[in-house]
Short mmCIF file of C-alpha atoms in Angstrom, two decimals:
data_model
loop_
_atom_site.label_atom_id
_atom_site.label_comp_id
_atom_site.label_asym_id
_atom_site.label_seq_id
_atom_site.Cartn_x
_atom_site.Cartn_y
_atom_site.Cartn_z
CA VAL A 1 -42.16 -4.06 -31.10
CA HIS A 2 -38.79 -5.41 -31.79
CA VAL A 3 -35.94 -4.78 -29.20
CA ASP A 4 -32.19 -5.70 -29.54
CA ALA A 5 -31.64 -8.52 -27.42
CA GLY A 6 -28.01 -7.72 -26.61
CA PHE A 7 -25.78 -5.46 -24.08
CA PRO A 8 -27.11 -2.18 -24.09
CA PRO A 9 -23.89 -0.12 -24.91
CA SER A 10 -24.74 2.51 -23.10
CA ALA A 11 -24.44 0.51 -19.98
CA CYS A 12 -20.75 0.00 -20.25
CA ASP A 13 -20.17 3.82 -20.54
CA GLN A 14 -19.56 4.03 -16.65
CA TYR A 15 -17.09 1.62 -16.75
CA SER A 16 -14.65 3.54 -19.07
CA GLY A 17 -11.26 3.39 -17.40
CA GLN A 18 -12.12 0.30 -15.73
CA HIS A 19 -9.72 -2.68 -15.80
CA ARG A 20 -10.08 -6.36 -14.28
CA LEU A 21 -6.90 -7.39 -12.60
CA CYS A 22 -6.33 -10.93 -12.87
CA GLU A 23 -4.77 -12.72 -10.18
CA VAL A 24 -4.43 -16.06 -11.42
CA MET A 25 -3.12 -16.28 -14.98
CA ASP A 26 -0.73 -18.53 -16.59
CA LYS A 27 1.24 -15.41 -17.92
CA VAL A 28 1.69 -13.64 -14.54
CA LEU A 29 5.23 -15.31 -13.93
CA PHE A 30 6.51 -15.75 -10.50
CA GLU A 31 10.22 -14.79 -10.98
CA THR A 32 12.65 -12.28 -9.93
CA ARG A 33 13.16 -8.90 -12.04
CA LEU A 34 16.49 -8.46 -10.22
CA GLU A 35 19.39 -8.01 -12.73
CA ALA A 36 22.22 -10.88 -11.41
CA THR A 37 24.64 -8.06 -10.33
CA ALA A 38 21.92 -6.55 -8.14
CA TYR A 39 22.82 -6.02 -4.50
CA LYS A 40 21.44 -4.16 -1.33
CA ASN A 41 22.55 -0.76 -2.29
CA SER A 42 21.24 -0.88 -5.78
CA ARG A 43 17.66 -2.48 -4.64
CA GLY A 44 16.34 0.44 -3.16
CA HIS A 45 15.87 0.86 0.95
CA VAL A 46 12.60 1.38 2.57
CA ALA A 47 12.35 3.09 5.74
CA VAL A 48 9.57 2.23 8.32
CA TYR A 49 7.71 4.50 10.40
CA ALA A 50 5.43 2.22 12.12
CA GLY A 51 4.59 0.79 15.71
CA SER A 52 3.36 1.90 18.83
CA VAL A 53 3.17 0.41 22.52
CA GLN A 54 -0.08 -0.63 21.65
CA TRP A 55 0.66 -1.86 18.24
CA PRO A 56 4.19 -3.36 18.51
CA GLY A 57 3.24 -6.07 16.08
CA ALA A 58 2.01 -4.10 12.97
CA ALA A 59 5.77 -2.61 12.97
CA VAL A 60 7.12 -6.25 12.69
CA LEU A 61 4.92 -7.49 10.32
CA ALA A 62 5.31 -4.66 8.08
CA ALA A 63 9.17 -4.59 8.06
CA LYS A 64 9.06 -8.42 7.41
CA ALA A 65 7.08 -8.33 4.57
CA ALA A 66 9.21 -5.53 3.18
CA GLY A 67 11.91 -7.85 3.22
CA LEU A 68 10.23 -10.46 1.31
CA GLY A 69 10.10 -7.69 -1.59
CA ALA A 70 12.67 -6.15 -4.22
CA ALA A 71 14.38 -3.64 -1.64
CA GLY A 72 17.75 -4.55 -0.74
CA ARG A 73 17.78 -2.93 2.91
CA VAL A 74 15.17 -2.01 5.45
CA SER A 75 14.95 0.11 8.30
CA LEU A 76 12.51 0.37 11.09
CA MET A 77 11.99 3.48 12.93
CA ALA A 78 10.09 3.26 16.10
CA ASP A 79 9.38 4.97 19.32
CA GLU A 80 12.20 4.64 21.89
CA LYS A 81 10.36 2.58 24.25
CA ILE A 82 9.49 -0.37 22.13
CA ILE A 83 12.86 -0.49 20.26
CA PRO A 84 14.32 -3.31 22.16
CA LEU A 85 11.30 -5.65 21.70
CA LEU A 86 11.30 -5.31 18.19
CA GLY A 87 15.12 -6.16 18.02
CA THR A 88 14.19 -9.18 19.48
CA GLN A 89 11.89 -9.90 16.68
CA LEU A 90 13.71 -8.44 13.68
CA VAL A 91 17.23 -9.59 12.44
CA SER A 92 18.46 -8.50 9.20
CA THR A 93 16.00 -4.80 9.56
CA VAL A 94 18.48 -1.99 11.12
CA ILE A 95 15.91 -0.12 13.62
CA GLY A 96 16.17 3.07 14.78
CA ASN A 97 14.77 6.19 16.69
CA ASN A 98 11.84 7.79 14.80
CA GLU A 99 12.58 10.80 16.12
CA GLY A 100 15.54 11.45 13.71
CA SER A 101 16.58 11.96 10.51
CA LEU A 102 16.21 9.49 7.67
CA PRO A 103 18.31 6.79 7.47
CA PRO A 104 21.11 6.93 5.11
CA GLY A 105 19.97 6.36 1.54
CA ALA A 106 16.60 5.24 2.57
CA THR A 107 14.73 5.77 -1.43
CA ALA A 108 10.98 5.05 -0.07
CA LEU A 109 9.15 5.60 3.05
CA LEU A 110 6.29 3.90 4.64
CA VAL A 111 4.38 5.41 7.13
CA GLY A 112 1.58 4.55 9.75
CA CYS A 113 1.43 1.05 10.28
CA GLY A 114 0.10 0.41 13.83
CA TRP A 115 1.30 4.01 14.52
CA GLY A 116 -1.44 5.30 16.64
CA GLN A 117 -2.55 8.88 16.71
CA GLU A 118 -0.30 10.49 19.67
CA PRO A 119 0.94 13.87 19.91
CA GLY A 120 3.47 14.36 17.50
CA ARG A 121 2.69 12.21 15.00
CA ARG A 122 1.08 15.06 12.53
CA ASP A 123 4.15 16.83 13.01
CA LEU A 124 6.74 13.83 12.20
CA LEU A 125 4.10 13.23 9.00
CA ARG A 126 4.65 16.79 7.85
CA LYS A 127 8.79 16.53 8.39
CA LEU A 128 8.84 13.17 6.31
CA ILE A 129 6.45 14.96 3.46
CA SER A 130 8.81 17.54 2.90
CA GLN A 131 11.88 14.73 2.48
CA GLN A 132 10.10 14.49 -0.87
CA LYS A 133 10.80 10.97 -1.01
CA PRO A 134 8.18 8.32 -2.58
CA MET A 135 6.01 7.49 0.08
CA VAL A 136 3.21 4.78 1.05
CA LEU A 137 0.58 6.24 3.63
CA ASP A 138 -0.94 3.60 5.43
CA ALA A 139 -3.35 3.31 8.69
CA ASP A 140 -2.96 5.94 11.13
CA ALA A 141 -0.91 8.01 8.88
CA LEU A 142 -3.80 8.76 6.83
CA ILE A 143 -6.05 9.69 9.90
CA VAL A 144 -3.46 12.08 10.98
CA MET A 145 -3.11 13.52 7.59
CA ASP A 146 -6.45 15.45 8.03
CA GLU A 147 -4.18 18.97 8.47
CA LEU A 148 -1.33 18.18 5.63
CA GLU A 149 -3.75 18.71 2.56
CA GLU A 150 -1.12 21.33 1.54
CA ASP A 151 1.74 20.01 2.43
CA ILE A 152 0.87 16.64 0.36
CA GLN A 153 -0.37 18.95 -2.47
CA GLN A 154 2.55 20.87 -2.36
CA TYR A 155 4.73 17.98 -3.69
CA SER A 156 2.44 16.24 -5.84
CA SER A 157 5.02 15.13 -8.22
CA ILE A 158 6.39 12.70 -5.75
CA PRO A 159 5.02 9.29 -6.03
CA LEU A 160 2.66 8.27 -3.52
CA VAL A 161 0.29 5.49 -2.25
CA MET A 162 -2.49 5.55 -0.19
CA THR A 163 -3.74 2.44 1.40
CA PRO A 164 -7.07 3.28 2.88
CA HIS A 165 -9.77 0.74 4.25
CA PRO A 166 -13.70 2.05 4.10
CA GLY A 167 -13.38 3.72 7.63
CA GLU A 168 -10.18 5.69 6.66
CA LEU A 169 -11.32 6.74 3.14
CA ALA A 170 -14.28 8.02 4.74
CA ILE A 171 -12.02 10.16 6.97
CA ILE A 172 -10.07 11.26 4.31
CA SER A 173 -12.46 11.83 1.54
CA GLY A 174 -14.90 13.52 4.02
CA ASN A 175 -17.69 11.31 3.78
CA THR A 176 -19.89 8.54 5.69
CA VAL A 177 -18.44 4.86 5.53
CA LYS A 178 -22.29 4.41 4.04
CA TYR A 179 -21.42 6.94 1.03
CA VAL A 180 -18.11 5.48 0.69
CA LEU A 181 -19.29 1.74 0.30
CA GLU A 182 -22.01 2.73 -1.96
CA ASN A 183 -19.41 5.12 -4.33
CA PHE A 184 -16.42 2.99 -3.92
CA ALA A 185 -14.69 3.67 -7.29
CA ALA A 186 -15.55 7.12 -7.32
CA THR A 187 -14.39 8.25 -3.85
CA LEU A 188 -11.32 6.43 -4.57
CA MET A 189 -10.88 8.21 -7.65
CA GLU A 190 -11.37 11.62 -6.02
CA VAL A 191 -8.91 11.05 -3.08
CA ALA A 192 -6.32 9.87 -6.33
CA GLN A 193 -6.99 13.10 -8.10
CA LYS A 194 -6.67 15.25 -4.97
CA PHE A 195 -3.73 14.36 -4.16
CA ASN A 196 -2.13 13.02 -7.11
CA ALA A 197 -1.76 9.46 -5.37
CA VAL A 198 -2.19 6.01 -6.34
CA VAL A 199 -5.10 4.73 -3.99
CA VAL A 200 -5.54 1.25 -2.80
CA GLY A 201 -9.02 0.66 -1.54
CA LYS A 202 -9.34 -2.31 0.39
CA SER A 203 -12.83 -3.73 1.24
CA HIS A 204 -14.67 -6.90 -0.14
CA VAL A 205 -13.14 -6.43 -3.30
CA THR A 206 -9.89 -4.44 -3.68
CA CYS A 207 -9.59 -1.70 -6.15
CA VAL A 208 -6.59 0.27 -7.29
CA VAL A 209 -6.74 3.98 -8.55
CA HIS A 210 -4.32 5.92 -10.83
CA PRO A 211 -5.61 9.15 -11.26
CA GLN A 212 -5.03 9.16 -14.99
CA LYS A 213 -5.13 5.39 -16.07
CA GLY A 214 -8.44 4.32 -14.12
CA CYS A 215 -9.25 1.84 -11.59
CA PHE A 216 -8.09 -1.69 -11.59
CA TRP A 217 -9.98 -4.43 -9.44
CA VAL A 218 -9.09 -7.80 -7.79
CA ASP A 219 -12.26 -10.04 -7.27
CA GLY A 220 -11.94 -13.48 -6.02
CA MET A 221 -10.42 -12.34 -2.25
CA THR A 222 -10.22 -14.80 0.24
CA PRO A 223 -10.79 -14.39 4.17
CA ALA A 224 -7.41 -15.04 4.89
CA LEU A 225 -6.70 -11.47 3.98
CA GLY A 226 -9.58 -10.10 6.50
CA THR A 227 -7.58 -10.88 9.57
CA ALA A 228 -5.63 -8.23 11.85
CA GLY A 229 -2.10 -7.28 10.47
CA SER A 230 -3.26 -8.30 6.97
CA GLY A 231 -2.94 -4.64 5.74
CA ASP A 232 0.39 -4.28 7.56
CA ILE A 233 1.83 -7.10 5.33
CA LEU A 234 0.40 -5.15 2.22
CA ALA A 235 1.79 -1.89 2.98
CA GLY A 236 5.34 -3.65 3.64
CA LEU A 237 5.28 -5.19 -0.09
CA ILE A 238 4.03 -2.15 -1.59
CA GLY A 239 6.63 -0.06 0.25
CA ALA A 240 9.36 -2.39 -0.92
CA GLU A 241 8.70 -2.53 -4.50
CA LEU A 242 8.52 1.63 -4.29
CA ALA A 243 11.85 1.52 -3.07
CA ALA A 244 12.97 -0.41 -5.69
CA ASP A 245 11.97 1.77 -8.99
CA GLY A 246 9.82 4.64 -7.76
CA ASP A 247 6.69 3.58 -9.79
CA PRO A 248 3.65 3.56 -7.36
CA LEU A 249 1.10 2.12 -9.73
CA ARG A 250 3.49 -0.77 -10.41
CA ALA A 251 4.09 -0.99 -6.80
CA ALA A 252 0.65 -1.09 -5.77
CA LEU A 253 -0.47 -3.70 -8.31
CA TYR A 254 2.47 -5.77 -7.60
CA GLY A 255 1.57 -5.89 -4.10
CA VAL A 256 -1.96 -6.34 -3.86
CA LEU A 257 -1.49 -9.29 -6.59
CA SER A 258 1.34 -11.02 -4.31
CA HIS A 259 -0.86 -10.19 -1.23
CA VAL A 260 -3.86 -11.95 -2.56
CA GLU A 261 -1.83 -15.06 -4.19
CA ALA A 262 -0.65 -15.56 -0.79
CA GLY A 263 -3.73 -15.62 1.08
CA LYS A 264 -5.20 -18.14 -0.89
CA LYS A 265 -2.53 -20.62 0.27
CA ILE A 266 -3.85 -20.64 3.37
CA SER A 267 -7.59 -20.55 4.38
CA LYS A 268 -7.34 -19.26 7.92
CA GLY A 269 -5.03 -18.20 10.77
CA PRO A 270 -3.20 -15.09 11.91
CA ALA A 271 -1.70 -12.66 9.45
CA GLU A 272 1.84 -14.35 10.19
CA LEU A 273 0.98 -17.05 8.22
CA LEU A 274 0.80 -14.83 5.03
CA LEU A 275 4.41 -14.26 5.66
CA GLU A 276 5.20 -17.86 5.16
CA SER A 277 2.89 -17.83 2.17
CA LEU A 278 5.04 -15.05 0.27
CA LYS A 279 8.41 -16.83 0.98
CA ASP A 280 7.19 -19.44 -1.32
CA GLY A 281 6.77 -16.74 -4.54
CA LEU A 282 6.45 -13.30 -4.71
CA LEU A 283 8.28 -11.81 -7.19
CA ILE A 284 5.76 -11.28 -10.08
CA ASN A 285 6.93 -10.36 -13.59
CA GLY A 286 5.40 -6.65 -13.40
CA SER A 287 4.79 -5.89 -16.96
CA ASP A 288 2.05 -9.12 -16.89
CA ILE A 289 0.12 -7.78 -14.52
CA ILE A 290 -2.64 -5.97 -16.31
CA ASP A 291 -5.82 -7.63 -18.05
CA ALA A 292 -7.47 -4.56 -19.41
#
């Protein structure tokens, strides 16, 4: 019996629409995309809704990471009781009460880092969704959105990025963590299509899913990213990029790649070291980051 020794083409069918995102390529240039005439009001303004009494550091990490991105302005909207603490940690960030209106000129929102699930979070998230601004939903915002599916779908044309880890992905998809881990890409695509969102799945590898353009995989991850606070920094990076030009896929890919590169420069330590690493070179030429 003569058998073709080649790889069976049928085995590749399941990978249609899959792309590998090369995290180290000569053509990935660490250079600014900003015009020489750019200034703070032309570069986008990201409003970060984050932090709680239990996790004030998450708000600091997210805001500082956003400040390293392309956005010209960062505002941090937090609970009144922790504002004095945050003010000692953030110098160039405007800090306000999250019970008020949006900061004037905000072009994108980042919601959920260290937010907790206190009463009122769901109502505040509903109010923020109704503002119809490009948005990144992270951490606790993903957990409290369980009754807001219709609200999100009502504004499905608004650029949206979700950044769940497997536990959060299980909650928003209605599956078990075991199922999510065994059907990672399929579950991410299901959520992406349901909410017309770009979904950044964070696990032992990272998978960025666009409901029409497919899955973009990053392998070669580093343990330096597997620390408390790392996800807050990633969300901040993505939020700043989304505020700059409103493109959710580019913002997600850009943020993930920058995050991975920063992690490779450190071997271990707290998430604060990622911020130091990011200062060495954050801005990537966004047109060159996809290797299909």
